[in-house]
Short mmCIF file of C-alpha atoms in Angstrom, two decimals:
data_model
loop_
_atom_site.label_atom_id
_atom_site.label_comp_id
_atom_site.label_asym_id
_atom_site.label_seq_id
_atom_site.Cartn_x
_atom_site.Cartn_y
_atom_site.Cartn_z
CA UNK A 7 -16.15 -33.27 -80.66
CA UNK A 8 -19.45 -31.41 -81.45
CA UNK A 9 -20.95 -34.50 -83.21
CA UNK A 10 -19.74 -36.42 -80.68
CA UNK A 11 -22.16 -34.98 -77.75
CA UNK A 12 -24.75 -34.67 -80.07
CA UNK A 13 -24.84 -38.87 -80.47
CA UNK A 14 -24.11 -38.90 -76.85
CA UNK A 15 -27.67 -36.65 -76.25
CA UNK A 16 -29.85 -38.16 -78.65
CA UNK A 17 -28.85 -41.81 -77.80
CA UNK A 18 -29.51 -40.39 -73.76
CA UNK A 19 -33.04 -39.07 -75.40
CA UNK A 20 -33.55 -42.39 -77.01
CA UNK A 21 -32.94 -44.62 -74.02
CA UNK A 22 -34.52 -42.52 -71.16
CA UNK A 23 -37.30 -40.27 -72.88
CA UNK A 24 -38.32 -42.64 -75.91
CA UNK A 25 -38.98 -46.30 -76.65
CA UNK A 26 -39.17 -48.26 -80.14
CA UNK A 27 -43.06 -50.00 -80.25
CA UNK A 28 -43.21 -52.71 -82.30
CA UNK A 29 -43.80 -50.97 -85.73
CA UNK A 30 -40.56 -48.95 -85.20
CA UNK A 31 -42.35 -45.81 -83.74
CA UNK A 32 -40.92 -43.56 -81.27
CA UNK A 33 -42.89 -43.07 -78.21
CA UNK A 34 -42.82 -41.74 -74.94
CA UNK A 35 -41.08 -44.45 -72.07
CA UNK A 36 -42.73 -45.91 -69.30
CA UNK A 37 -39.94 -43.67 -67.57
CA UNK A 38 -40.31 -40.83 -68.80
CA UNK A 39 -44.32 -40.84 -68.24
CA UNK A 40 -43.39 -41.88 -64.91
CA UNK A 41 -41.51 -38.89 -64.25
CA UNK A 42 -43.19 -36.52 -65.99
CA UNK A 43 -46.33 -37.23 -63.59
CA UNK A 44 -44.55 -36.89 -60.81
CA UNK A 45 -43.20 -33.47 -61.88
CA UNK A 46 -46.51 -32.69 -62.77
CA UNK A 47 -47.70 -33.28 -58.99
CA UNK A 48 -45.33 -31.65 -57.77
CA UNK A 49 -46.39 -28.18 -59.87
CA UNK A 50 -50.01 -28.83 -59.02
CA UNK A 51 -49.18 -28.94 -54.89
CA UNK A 52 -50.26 -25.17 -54.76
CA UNK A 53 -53.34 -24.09 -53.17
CA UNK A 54 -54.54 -20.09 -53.62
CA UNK A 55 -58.18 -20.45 -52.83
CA UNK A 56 -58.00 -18.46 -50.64
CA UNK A 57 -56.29 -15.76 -51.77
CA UNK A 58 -59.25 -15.45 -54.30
CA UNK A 59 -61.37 -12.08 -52.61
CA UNK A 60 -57.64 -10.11 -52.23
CA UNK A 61 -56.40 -7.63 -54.28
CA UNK A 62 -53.53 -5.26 -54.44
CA UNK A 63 -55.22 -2.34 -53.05
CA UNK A 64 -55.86 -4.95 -49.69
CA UNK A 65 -52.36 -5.45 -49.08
CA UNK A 66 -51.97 -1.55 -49.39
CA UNK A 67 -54.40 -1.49 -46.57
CA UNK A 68 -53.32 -4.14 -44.75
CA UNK A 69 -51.37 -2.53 -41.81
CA UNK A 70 -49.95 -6.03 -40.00
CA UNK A 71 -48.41 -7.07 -43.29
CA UNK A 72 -50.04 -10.62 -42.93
CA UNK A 73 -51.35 -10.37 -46.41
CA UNK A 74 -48.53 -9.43 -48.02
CA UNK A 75 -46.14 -11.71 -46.61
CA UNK A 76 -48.93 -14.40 -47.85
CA UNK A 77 -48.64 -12.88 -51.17
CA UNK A 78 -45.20 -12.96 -51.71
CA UNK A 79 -44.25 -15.88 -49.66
CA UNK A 80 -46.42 -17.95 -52.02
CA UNK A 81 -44.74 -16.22 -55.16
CA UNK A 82 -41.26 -17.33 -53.21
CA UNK A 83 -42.60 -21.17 -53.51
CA UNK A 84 -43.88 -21.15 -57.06
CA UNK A 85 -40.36 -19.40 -58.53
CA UNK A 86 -38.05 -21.99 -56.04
CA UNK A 87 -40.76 -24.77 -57.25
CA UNK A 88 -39.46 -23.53 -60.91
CA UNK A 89 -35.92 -23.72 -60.11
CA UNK A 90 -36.35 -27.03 -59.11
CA UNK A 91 -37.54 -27.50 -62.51
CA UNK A 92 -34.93 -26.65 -63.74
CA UNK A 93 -32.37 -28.86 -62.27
CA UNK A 94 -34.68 -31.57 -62.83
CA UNK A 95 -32.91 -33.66 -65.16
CA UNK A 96 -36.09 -35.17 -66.49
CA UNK A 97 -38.28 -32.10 -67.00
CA UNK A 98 -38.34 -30.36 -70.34
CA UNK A 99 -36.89 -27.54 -71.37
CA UNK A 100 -39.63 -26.02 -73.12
CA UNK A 101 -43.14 -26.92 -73.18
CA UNK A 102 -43.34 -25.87 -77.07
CA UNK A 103 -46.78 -24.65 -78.76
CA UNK A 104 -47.15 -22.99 -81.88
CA UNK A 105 -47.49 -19.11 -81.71
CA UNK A 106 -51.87 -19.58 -82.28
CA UNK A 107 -52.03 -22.82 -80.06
CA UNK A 108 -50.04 -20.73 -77.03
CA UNK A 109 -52.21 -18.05 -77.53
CA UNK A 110 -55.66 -19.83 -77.02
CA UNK A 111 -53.59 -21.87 -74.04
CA UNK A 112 -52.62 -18.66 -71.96
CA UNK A 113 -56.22 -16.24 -73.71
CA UNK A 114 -56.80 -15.49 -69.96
CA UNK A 115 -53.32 -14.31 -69.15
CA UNK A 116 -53.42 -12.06 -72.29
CA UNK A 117 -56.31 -10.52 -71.42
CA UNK A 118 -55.83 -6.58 -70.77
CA UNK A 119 -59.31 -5.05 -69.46
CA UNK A 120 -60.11 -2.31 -66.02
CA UNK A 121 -61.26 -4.68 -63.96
CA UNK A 122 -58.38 -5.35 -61.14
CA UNK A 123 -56.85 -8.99 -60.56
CA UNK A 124 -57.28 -11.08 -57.26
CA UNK A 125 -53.70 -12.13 -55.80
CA UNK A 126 -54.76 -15.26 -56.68
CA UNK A 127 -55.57 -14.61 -60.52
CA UNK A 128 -51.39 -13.13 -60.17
CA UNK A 129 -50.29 -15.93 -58.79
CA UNK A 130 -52.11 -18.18 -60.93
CA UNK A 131 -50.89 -16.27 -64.39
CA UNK A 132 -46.78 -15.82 -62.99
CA UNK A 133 -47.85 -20.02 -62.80
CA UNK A 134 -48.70 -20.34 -66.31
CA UNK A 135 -46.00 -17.83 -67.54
CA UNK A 136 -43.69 -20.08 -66.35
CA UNK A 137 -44.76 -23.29 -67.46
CA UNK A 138 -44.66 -22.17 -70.95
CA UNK A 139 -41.18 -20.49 -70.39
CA UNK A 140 -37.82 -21.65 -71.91
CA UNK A 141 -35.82 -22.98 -69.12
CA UNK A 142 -32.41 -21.82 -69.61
CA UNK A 143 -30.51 -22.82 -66.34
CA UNK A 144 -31.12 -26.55 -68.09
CA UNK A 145 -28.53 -28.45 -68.86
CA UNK A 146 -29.57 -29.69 -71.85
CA UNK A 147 -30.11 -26.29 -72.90
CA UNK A 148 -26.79 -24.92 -72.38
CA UNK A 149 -25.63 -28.09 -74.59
CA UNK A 150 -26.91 -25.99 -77.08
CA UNK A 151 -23.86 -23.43 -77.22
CA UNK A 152 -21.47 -26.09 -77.69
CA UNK A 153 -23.63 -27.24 -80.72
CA UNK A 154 -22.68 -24.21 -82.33
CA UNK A 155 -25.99 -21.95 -81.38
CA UNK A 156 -27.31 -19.01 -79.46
CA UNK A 157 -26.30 -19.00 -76.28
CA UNK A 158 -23.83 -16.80 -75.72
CA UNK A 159 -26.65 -14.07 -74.34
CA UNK A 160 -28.05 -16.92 -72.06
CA UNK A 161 -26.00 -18.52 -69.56
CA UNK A 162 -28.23 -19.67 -67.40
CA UNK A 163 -29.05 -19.24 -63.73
CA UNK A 164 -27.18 -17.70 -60.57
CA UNK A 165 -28.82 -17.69 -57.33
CA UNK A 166 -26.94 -14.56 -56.28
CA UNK A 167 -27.66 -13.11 -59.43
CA UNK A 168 -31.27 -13.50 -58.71
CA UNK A 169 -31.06 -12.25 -55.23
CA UNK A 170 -29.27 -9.31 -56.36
CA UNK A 171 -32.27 -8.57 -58.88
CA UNK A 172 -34.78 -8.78 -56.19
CA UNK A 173 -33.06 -6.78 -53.86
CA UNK A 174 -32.78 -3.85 -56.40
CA UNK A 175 -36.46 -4.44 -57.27
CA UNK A 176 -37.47 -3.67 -54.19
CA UNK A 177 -35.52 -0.32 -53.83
CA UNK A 178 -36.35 0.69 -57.07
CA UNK A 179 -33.68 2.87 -57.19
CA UNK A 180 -33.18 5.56 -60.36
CA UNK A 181 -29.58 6.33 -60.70
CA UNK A 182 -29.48 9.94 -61.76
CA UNK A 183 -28.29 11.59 -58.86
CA UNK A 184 -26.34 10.47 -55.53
CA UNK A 185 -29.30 12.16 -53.71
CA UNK A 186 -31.36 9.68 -55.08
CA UNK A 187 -29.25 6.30 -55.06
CA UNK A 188 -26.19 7.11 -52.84
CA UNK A 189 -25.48 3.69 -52.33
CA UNK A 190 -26.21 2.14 -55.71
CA UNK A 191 -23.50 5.57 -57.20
CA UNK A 192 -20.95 3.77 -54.65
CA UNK A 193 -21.64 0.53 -56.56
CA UNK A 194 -21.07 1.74 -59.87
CA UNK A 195 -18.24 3.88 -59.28
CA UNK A 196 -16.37 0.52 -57.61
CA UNK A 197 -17.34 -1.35 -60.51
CA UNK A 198 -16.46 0.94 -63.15
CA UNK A 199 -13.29 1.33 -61.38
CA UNK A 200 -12.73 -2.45 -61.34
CA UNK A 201 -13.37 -2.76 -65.20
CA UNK A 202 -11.24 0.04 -66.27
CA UNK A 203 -8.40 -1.75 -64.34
CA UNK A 204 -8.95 -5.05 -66.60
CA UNK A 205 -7.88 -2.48 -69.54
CA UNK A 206 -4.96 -0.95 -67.50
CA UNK A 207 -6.48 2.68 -67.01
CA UNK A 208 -6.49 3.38 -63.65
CA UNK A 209 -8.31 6.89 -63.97
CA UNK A 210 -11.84 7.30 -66.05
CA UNK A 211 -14.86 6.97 -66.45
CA UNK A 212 -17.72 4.74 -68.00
CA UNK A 213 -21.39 4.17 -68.13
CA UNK A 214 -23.44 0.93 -68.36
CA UNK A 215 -25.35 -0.44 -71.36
CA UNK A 216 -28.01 -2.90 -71.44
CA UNK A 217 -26.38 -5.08 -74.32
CA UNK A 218 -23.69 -5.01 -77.21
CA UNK A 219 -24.99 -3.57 -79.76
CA UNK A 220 -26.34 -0.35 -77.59
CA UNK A 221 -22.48 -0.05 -76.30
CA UNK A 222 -21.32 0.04 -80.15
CA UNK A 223 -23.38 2.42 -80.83
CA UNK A 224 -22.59 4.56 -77.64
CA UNK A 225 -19.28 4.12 -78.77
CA UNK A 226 -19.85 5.30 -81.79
CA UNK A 227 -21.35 8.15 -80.66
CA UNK A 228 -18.32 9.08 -78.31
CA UNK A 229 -15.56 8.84 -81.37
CA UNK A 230 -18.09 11.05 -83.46
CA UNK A 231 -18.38 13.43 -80.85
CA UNK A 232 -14.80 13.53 -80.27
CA UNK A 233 -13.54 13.99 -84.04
CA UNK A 234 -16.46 16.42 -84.92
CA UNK A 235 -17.91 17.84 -81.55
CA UNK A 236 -19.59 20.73 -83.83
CA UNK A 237 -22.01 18.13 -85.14
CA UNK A 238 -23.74 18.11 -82.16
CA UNK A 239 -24.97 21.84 -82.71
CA UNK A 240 -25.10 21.81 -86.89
CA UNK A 241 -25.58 18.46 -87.64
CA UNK A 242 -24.20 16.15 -89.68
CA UNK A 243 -24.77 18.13 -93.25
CA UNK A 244 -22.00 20.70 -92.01
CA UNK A 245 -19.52 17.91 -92.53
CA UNK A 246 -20.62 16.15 -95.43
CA UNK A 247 -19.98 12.18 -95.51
CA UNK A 248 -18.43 10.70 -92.56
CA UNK A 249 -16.93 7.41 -92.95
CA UNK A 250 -16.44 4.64 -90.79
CA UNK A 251 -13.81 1.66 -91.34
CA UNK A 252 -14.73 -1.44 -89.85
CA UNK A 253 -13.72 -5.13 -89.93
CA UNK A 254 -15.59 -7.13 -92.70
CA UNK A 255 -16.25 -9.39 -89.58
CA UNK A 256 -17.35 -6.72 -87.29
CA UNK A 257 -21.32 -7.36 -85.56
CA UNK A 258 -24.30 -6.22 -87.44
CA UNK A 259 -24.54 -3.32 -84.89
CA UNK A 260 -21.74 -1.49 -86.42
CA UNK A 261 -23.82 -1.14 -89.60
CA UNK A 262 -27.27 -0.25 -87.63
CA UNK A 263 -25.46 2.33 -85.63
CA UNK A 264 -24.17 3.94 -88.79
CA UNK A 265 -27.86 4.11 -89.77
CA UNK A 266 -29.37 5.67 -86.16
CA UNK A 267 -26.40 8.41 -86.34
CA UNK A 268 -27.31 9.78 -89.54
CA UNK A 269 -23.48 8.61 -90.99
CA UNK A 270 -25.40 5.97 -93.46
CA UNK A 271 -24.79 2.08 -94.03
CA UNK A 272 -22.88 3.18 -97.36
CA UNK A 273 -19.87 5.17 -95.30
CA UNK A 274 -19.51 1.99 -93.73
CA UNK A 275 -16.42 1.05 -94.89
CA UNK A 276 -15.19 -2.89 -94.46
CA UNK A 277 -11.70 -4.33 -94.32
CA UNK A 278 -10.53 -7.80 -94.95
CA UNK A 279 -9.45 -9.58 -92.22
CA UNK A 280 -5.98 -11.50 -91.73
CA UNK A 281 -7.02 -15.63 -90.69
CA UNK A 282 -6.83 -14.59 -87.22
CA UNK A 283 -9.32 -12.09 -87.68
CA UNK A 284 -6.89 -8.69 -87.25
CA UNK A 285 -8.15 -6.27 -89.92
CA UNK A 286 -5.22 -6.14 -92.83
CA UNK A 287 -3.16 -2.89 -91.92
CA UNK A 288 -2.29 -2.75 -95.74
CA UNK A 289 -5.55 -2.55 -97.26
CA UNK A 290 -6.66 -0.13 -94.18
CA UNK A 291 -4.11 1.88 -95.03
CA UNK A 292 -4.88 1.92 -98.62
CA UNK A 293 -9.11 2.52 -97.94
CA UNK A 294 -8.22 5.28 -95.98
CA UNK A 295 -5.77 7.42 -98.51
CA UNK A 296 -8.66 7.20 -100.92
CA UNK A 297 -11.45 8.32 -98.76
CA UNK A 298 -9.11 11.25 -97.83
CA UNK A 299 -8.61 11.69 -101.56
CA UNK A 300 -12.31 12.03 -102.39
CA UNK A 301 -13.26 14.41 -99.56
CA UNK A 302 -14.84 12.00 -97.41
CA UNK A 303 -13.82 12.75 -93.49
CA UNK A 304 -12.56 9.93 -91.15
#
């Protein structure tokens, strides 16, 4: 089914973004050049001139709030102008450059120095960051997962989503006390709540992680704490080797946690898996007896 799409994208490429010449080259379409200019129009429509003699600290000191509703009204148009782009069925997903080549392109966005920024120099750089951006909400990029690649981290765009991010931009809200983010502690307690009911616990608690392999090892930390709570005072020599069974299949992060807590990638210990990937209870069984035999601590 896989190869399937695949013929059904590149013969799409070949017919609407490419043309055979004569001598059997590939070459851009009449089409696609077509398009492509247009799109490019439509990025160019944006005017900052005069935006040029601002800076942050005049918004600061701006007390009608003209300039900053300037400011970030024009940043408004340039990201919708973007996610227009990317529902664009003809614009690319990535405007690819070598590492060197996107370097010299963008020198003057990658330039770190004391002297301030105009609003317009901002606006002008969040411009060229996003031209050279992958666009993920694509289509054709998604198509990608179904190939059998990376996308299981990227899943595109929600406009909610987004909205959600820029509203808790703007509070910039730390969550370490209910003092501090009353609402935002209401939040997380409702939605802890919720995904502790999707495991059937109905009283708990939880904390959030900002991926998978951070929540393995948080969770790796928990167990450890729980079996040998004294390590957190004497440290793991007063137990000598901890070990760790795992399935042979089990993420990367298993092993890399085992190396950040100090157990060691060597008292990681894997079990074969059954065809539908359940660890064998047999040969668990059997891994364990002889760790327990040669002093090592589960």
């Amino acid at each position: 089914m896989a190869s399937d799409l695949w013929e059904k994208v590149k013969k799409r490429f070949r017919n609407t973004v490419m043309e055979n010449t004569e001598t059997g080259n590939l070459v851009q379409s009449k089409e696609s050049r077509e398009r492509i200019n247009r799109s490019k129009s439509f990025e160019q429509n944006i005017d900052w001139t005069d935006l040029e003699k601002y800076f942050t600290k005049d918004i600061e000191a701006d007390k009608t709030g003209e300039l900053r509703n300037r400011f970030l009204n024009e940043l408004v148009r340039l990201l919708d102008n973007y996610l227009q782009l990317e529902h664009k069925r003809t614009s690319k997903v990535l405007d690819f450059h070598h590492p060197h080549q996107l370097k010299e392109i963008m020198e003057h966005c990658l330039i770190i120095d004391k002297d301030p920024k105009s609003l317009e120099e901002v606006l002008s750089d969040c411009k060229e960051t996003l031209k050279y951006c992958v666009k993920t909400g694509k289509l054709s990029f998604l198509l990608v997962d179904i190939l059998g690649f990376l996308t299981s981290c990227l899943l595109g765009l929600d406009i909610v989503g987004i909205a959600g991010d820029m509203l808790t931009s703007v509070a910039d809200t730390n969550m370490f006390t209910y003092e501090v983010a009353p609402v935002f502690t209401l939040i997380e307690d409702t939605v802890l709540t919720k995904m502790l009911g999707y495991i059937g616990w109905y009283d708990g608690e939880g904390m959030f992680a900002p991926g998978g392999a951070i929540s393995n090892l948080y969770g790796m930390l928990t167990a450890r704490h729980k079996r040998f709570p004294s390590v957190k005072y004497t440290g793991m020599s007063s137990k000598g080797d901890i070990v760790i069974f795992t399935s042979e299949q089990s993420h990367f992060s298993i092993n890399k946690a085992a190396m950040l807590l100090g157990i060691g990638q060597d008292n990681v210990i894997a079990v074969d898996c059954e065809s539908n990937g359940k660890m064998k209870a047999d040969i668990l069984r059997t891994k364990i007896k002889h760790s327990i035999a040669t002093n090592r601590f589960l």
